[in-house]
Short mmCIF file of C-alpha atoms in Angstrom, two decimals:
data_model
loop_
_atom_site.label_atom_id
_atom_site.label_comp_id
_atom_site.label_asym_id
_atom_site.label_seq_id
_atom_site.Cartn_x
_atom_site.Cartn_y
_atom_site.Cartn_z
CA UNK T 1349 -5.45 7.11 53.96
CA UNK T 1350 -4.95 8.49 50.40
CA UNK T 1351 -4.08 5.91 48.07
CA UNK T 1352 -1.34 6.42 45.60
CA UNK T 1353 -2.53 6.61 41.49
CA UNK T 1354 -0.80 4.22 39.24
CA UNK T 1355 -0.45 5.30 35.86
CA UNK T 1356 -1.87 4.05 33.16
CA UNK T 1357 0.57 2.58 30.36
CA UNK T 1358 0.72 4.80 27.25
CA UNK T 1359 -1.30 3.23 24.63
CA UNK T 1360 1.28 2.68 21.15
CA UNK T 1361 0.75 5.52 18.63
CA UNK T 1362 -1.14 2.91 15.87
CA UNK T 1363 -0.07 3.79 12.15
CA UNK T 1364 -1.73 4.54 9.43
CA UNK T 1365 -1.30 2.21 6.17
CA UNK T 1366 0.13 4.46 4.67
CA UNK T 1367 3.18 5.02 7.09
CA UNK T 1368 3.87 1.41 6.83
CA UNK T 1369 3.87 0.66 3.38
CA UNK T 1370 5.58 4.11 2.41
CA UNK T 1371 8.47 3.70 5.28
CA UNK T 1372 8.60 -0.14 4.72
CA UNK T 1373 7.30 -0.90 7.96
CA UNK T 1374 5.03 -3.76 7.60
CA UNK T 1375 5.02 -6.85 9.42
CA UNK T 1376 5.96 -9.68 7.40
CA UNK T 1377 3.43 -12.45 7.48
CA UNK T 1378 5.34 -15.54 9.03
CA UNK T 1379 2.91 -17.63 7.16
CA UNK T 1380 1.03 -18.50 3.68
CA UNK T 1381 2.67 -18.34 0.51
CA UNK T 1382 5.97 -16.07 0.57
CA UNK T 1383 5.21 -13.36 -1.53
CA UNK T 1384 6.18 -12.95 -5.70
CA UNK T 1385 5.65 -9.17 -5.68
CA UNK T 1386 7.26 -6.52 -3.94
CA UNK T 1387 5.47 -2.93 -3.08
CA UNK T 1388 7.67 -1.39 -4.53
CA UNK T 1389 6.70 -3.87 -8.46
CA UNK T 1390 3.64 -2.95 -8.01
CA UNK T 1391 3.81 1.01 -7.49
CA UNK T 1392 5.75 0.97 -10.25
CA UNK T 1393 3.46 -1.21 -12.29
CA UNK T 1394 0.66 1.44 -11.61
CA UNK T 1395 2.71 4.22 -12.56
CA UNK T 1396 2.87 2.89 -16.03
CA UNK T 1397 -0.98 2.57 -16.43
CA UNK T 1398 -1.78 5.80 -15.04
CA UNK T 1399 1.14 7.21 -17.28
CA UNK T 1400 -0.66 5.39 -20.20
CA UNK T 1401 -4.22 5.76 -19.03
CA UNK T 1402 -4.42 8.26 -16.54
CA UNK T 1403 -5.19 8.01 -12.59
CA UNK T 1404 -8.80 6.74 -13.60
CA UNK T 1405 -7.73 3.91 -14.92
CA UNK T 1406 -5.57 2.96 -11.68
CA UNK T 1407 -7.78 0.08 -9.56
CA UNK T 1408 -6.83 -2.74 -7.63
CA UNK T 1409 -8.46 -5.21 -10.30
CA UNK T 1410 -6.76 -3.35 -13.38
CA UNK T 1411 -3.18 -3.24 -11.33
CA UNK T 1412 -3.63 -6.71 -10.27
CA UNK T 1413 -4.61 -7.72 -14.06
CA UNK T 1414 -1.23 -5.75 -14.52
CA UNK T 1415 1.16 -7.83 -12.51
CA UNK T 1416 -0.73 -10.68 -12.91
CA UNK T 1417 -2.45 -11.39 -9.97
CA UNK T 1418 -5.52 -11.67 -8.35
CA UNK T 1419 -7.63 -8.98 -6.82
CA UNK T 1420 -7.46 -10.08 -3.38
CA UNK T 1421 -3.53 -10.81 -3.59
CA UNK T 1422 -3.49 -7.72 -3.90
CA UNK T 1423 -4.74 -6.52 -0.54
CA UNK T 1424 -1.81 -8.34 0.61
CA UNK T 1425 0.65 -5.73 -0.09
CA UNK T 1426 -2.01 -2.47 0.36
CA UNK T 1427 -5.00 -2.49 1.83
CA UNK T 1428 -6.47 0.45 0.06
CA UNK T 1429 -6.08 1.96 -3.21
CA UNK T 1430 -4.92 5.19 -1.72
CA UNK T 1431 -1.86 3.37 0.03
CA UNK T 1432 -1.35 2.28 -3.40
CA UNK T 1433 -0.96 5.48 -4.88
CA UNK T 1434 0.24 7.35 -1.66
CA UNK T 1435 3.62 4.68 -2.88
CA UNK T 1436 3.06 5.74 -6.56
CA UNK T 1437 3.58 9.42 -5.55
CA UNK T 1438 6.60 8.81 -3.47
CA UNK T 1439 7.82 6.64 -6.09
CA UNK T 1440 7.74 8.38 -9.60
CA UNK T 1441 9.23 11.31 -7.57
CA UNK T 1442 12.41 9.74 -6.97
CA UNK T 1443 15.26 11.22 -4.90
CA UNK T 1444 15.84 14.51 -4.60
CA UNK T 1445 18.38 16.23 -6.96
CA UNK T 1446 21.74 16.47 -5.73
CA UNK T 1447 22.19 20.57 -5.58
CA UNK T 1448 25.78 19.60 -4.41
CA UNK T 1449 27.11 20.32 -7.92
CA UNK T 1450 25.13 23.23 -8.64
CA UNK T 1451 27.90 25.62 -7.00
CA UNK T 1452 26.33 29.25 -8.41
CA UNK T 1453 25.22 30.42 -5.15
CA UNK T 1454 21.46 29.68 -3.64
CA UNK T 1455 19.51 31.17 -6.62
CA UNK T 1456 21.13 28.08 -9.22
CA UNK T 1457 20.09 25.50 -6.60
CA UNK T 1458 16.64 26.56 -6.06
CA UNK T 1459 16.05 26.96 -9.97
CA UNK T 1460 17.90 23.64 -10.69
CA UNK T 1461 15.22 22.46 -7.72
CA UNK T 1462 12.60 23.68 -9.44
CA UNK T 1463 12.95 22.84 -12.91
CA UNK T 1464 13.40 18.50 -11.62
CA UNK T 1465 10.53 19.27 -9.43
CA UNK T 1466 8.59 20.69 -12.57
CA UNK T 1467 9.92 17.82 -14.77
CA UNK T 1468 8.08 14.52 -12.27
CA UNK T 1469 4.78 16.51 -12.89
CA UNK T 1470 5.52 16.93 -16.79
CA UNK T 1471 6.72 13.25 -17.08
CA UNK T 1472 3.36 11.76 -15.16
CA UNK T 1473 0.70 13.98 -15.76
CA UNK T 1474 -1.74 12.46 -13.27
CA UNK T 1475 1.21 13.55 -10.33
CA UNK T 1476 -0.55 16.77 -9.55
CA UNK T 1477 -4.22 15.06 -9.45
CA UNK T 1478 -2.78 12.13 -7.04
CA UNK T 1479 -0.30 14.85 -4.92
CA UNK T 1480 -3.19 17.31 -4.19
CA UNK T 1481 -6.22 15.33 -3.53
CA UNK T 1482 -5.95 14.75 0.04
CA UNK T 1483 -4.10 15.29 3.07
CA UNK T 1484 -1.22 12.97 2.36
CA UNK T 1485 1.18 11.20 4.52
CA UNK T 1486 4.71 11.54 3.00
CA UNK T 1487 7.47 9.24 2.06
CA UNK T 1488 10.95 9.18 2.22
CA UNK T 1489 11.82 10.67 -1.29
CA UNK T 1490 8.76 13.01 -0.71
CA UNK T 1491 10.19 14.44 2.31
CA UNK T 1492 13.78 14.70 0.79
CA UNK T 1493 12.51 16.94 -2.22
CA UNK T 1494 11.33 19.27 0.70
CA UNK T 1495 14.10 19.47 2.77
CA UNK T 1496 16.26 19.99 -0.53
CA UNK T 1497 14.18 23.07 -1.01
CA UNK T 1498 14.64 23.93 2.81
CA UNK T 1499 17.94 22.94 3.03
CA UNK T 1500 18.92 26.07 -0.03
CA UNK T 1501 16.66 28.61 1.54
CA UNK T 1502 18.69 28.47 4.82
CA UNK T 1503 21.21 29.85 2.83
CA UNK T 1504 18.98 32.79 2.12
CA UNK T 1505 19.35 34.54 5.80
CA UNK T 1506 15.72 34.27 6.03
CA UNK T 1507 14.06 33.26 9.19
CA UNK T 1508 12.56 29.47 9.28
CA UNK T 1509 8.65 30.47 8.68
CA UNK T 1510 9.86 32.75 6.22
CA UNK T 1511 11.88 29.54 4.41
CA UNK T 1512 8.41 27.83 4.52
CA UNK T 1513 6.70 29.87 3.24
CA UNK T 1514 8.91 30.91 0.86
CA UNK T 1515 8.46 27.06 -0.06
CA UNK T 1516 4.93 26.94 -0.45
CA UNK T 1517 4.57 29.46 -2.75
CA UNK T 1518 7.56 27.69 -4.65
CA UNK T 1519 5.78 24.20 -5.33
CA UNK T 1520 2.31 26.39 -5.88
CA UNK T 1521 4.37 27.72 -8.57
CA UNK T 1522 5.56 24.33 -9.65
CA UNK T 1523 1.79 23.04 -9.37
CA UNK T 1524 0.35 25.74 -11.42
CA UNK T 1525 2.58 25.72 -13.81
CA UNK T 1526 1.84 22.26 -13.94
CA UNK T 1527 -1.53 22.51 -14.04
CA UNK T 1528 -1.20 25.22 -17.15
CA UNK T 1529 0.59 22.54 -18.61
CA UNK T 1530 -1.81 19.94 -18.21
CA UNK T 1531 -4.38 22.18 -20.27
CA UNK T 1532 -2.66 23.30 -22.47
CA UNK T 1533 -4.15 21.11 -25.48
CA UNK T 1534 -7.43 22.30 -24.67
CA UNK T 1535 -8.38 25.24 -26.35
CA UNK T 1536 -5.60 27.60 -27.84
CA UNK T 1537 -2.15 27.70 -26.82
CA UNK T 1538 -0.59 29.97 -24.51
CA UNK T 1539 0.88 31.97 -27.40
CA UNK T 1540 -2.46 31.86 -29.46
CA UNK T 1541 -4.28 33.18 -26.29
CA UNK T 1542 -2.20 35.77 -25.77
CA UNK T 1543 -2.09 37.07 -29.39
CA UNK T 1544 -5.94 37.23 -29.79
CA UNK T 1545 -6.11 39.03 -26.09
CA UNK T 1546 -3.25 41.68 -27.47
CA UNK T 1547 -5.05 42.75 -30.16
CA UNK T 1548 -8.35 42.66 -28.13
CA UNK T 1549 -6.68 44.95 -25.66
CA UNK T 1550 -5.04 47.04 -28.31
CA UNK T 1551 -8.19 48.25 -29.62
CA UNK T 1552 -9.81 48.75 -26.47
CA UNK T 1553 -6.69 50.18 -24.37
CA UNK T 1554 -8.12 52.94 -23.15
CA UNK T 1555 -10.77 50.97 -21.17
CA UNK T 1556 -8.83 48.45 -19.49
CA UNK T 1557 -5.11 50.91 -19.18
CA UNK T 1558 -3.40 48.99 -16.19
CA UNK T 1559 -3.55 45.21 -18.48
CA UNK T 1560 -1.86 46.47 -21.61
CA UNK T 1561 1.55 46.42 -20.49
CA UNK T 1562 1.57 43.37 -18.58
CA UNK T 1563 -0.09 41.62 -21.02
CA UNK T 1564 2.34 42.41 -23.70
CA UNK T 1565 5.29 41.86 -21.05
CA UNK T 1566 3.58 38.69 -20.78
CA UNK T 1567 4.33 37.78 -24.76
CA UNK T 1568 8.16 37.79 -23.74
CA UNK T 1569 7.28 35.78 -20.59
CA UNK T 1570 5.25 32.87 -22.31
CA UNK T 1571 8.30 32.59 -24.98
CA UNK T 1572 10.66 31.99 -22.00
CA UNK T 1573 7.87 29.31 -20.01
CA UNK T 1574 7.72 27.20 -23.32
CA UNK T 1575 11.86 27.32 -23.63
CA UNK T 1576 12.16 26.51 -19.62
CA UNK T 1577 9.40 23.67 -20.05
CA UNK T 1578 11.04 22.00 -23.20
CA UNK T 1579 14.40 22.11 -21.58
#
């Protein structure tokens, strides 16, 4: 006689650190000392070092040092240094503009998008380091910066990939740029660099034809990076 299977009960999905501390879904201990800190201090605590000092200098002994703590309280509110900065990211990014008010049709939302987005990575200059290193889980402000993006290029008329990917090469855009940006007190300047390579190419035009006009097309374009970057 053919006995009947029971099924087995579905083992809980177990979260990463990261989801927990990011979506404010940690257990509260129900004893020990209540806490002084909140997450949330902290994060915003190591923001200011690595704004000061860079991401190198962001460790669990120089951010306890910071809010005054020991190492190993700590570990009571993160227990790595990536959850740590996985809140930093969500953190110095904020909320995502409101594109509400920006009522000049889908083009003035997504450059209003773009130019906030471009302004967390000028204001902390270790963002892009700490938002590209690793396959990150997201946050909750993280997420809404995307789906402010997403939520203009519906209005588009292109198909959903399409919106992706029309996204992706948006914030690649915003990284690079940011990246430029990052280097750009190393070495000459973008205008400097593209004087000396004009007159480089000027004399030798006929051996490299299809940069000349781009590159002097470029001149114009630099001039209008700096003025968008400063604004």
């Amino acid at each position: 006689m053919a006995t009947k299977k029971t099924k087995k009960a579905k083992t809980p999905t177990r979260l990463p650190g990261a989801v927990k501390v990011l979506w404010r879904e940690r257990d509260h201990p129900s004893r020990g000392p209540k806490p002084t800190l909140s997450a949330d201090q902290i994060a915003r605590a190591a923001i200011g070092v690595a704004d000061a000092e860079g991401l190198a200098a962001v460790s669990m002994q120089r951010i306890a040092r910071a809010v005054h703590v020991t190492t190993m309280a700590l570990y009571r509110y993160f227990s790595s240094k990536a959850e740590l900065i996985d809140l930093m990211i969500d953190t110095a990014g904020g909320p995502a503009p409101d594109l509400d008010a920006v009522s000049k049709g889908w083009r003035s939302r997504l450059e209003e998008w773009t130019r906030r987005c471009s302004s967390v990575y000028r204001d902390h200059p270790w963002f892009l380091q700490a938002a590209t290193a690793r396959r990150r889980i997201m946050g909750p402000n993280e997420l809404e910066w995307l789906d402010a993006a997403l939520g203009v290029l519906c209005d588009t008329g292109l198909p959903a990939r399409q919106q992706h990917e029309a996204f992706l090469v948006l914030i690649g855009h915003v990284r690079s740029n940011a990246e430029f940006m990052a280097g750009r007190d190393q070495g000459p300047s973008a205008e400097q660099w593209v004087s000396v390579m004009a007159e480089l190419l000027g004399k030798h035009r006929d051996r490299y034809p299809a940069l000349w006009q781009p590159l002097i097309q470029g001149r114009s374009a630099s001039r209008q990076e700096t003025a968008w970057n400063s604004a």
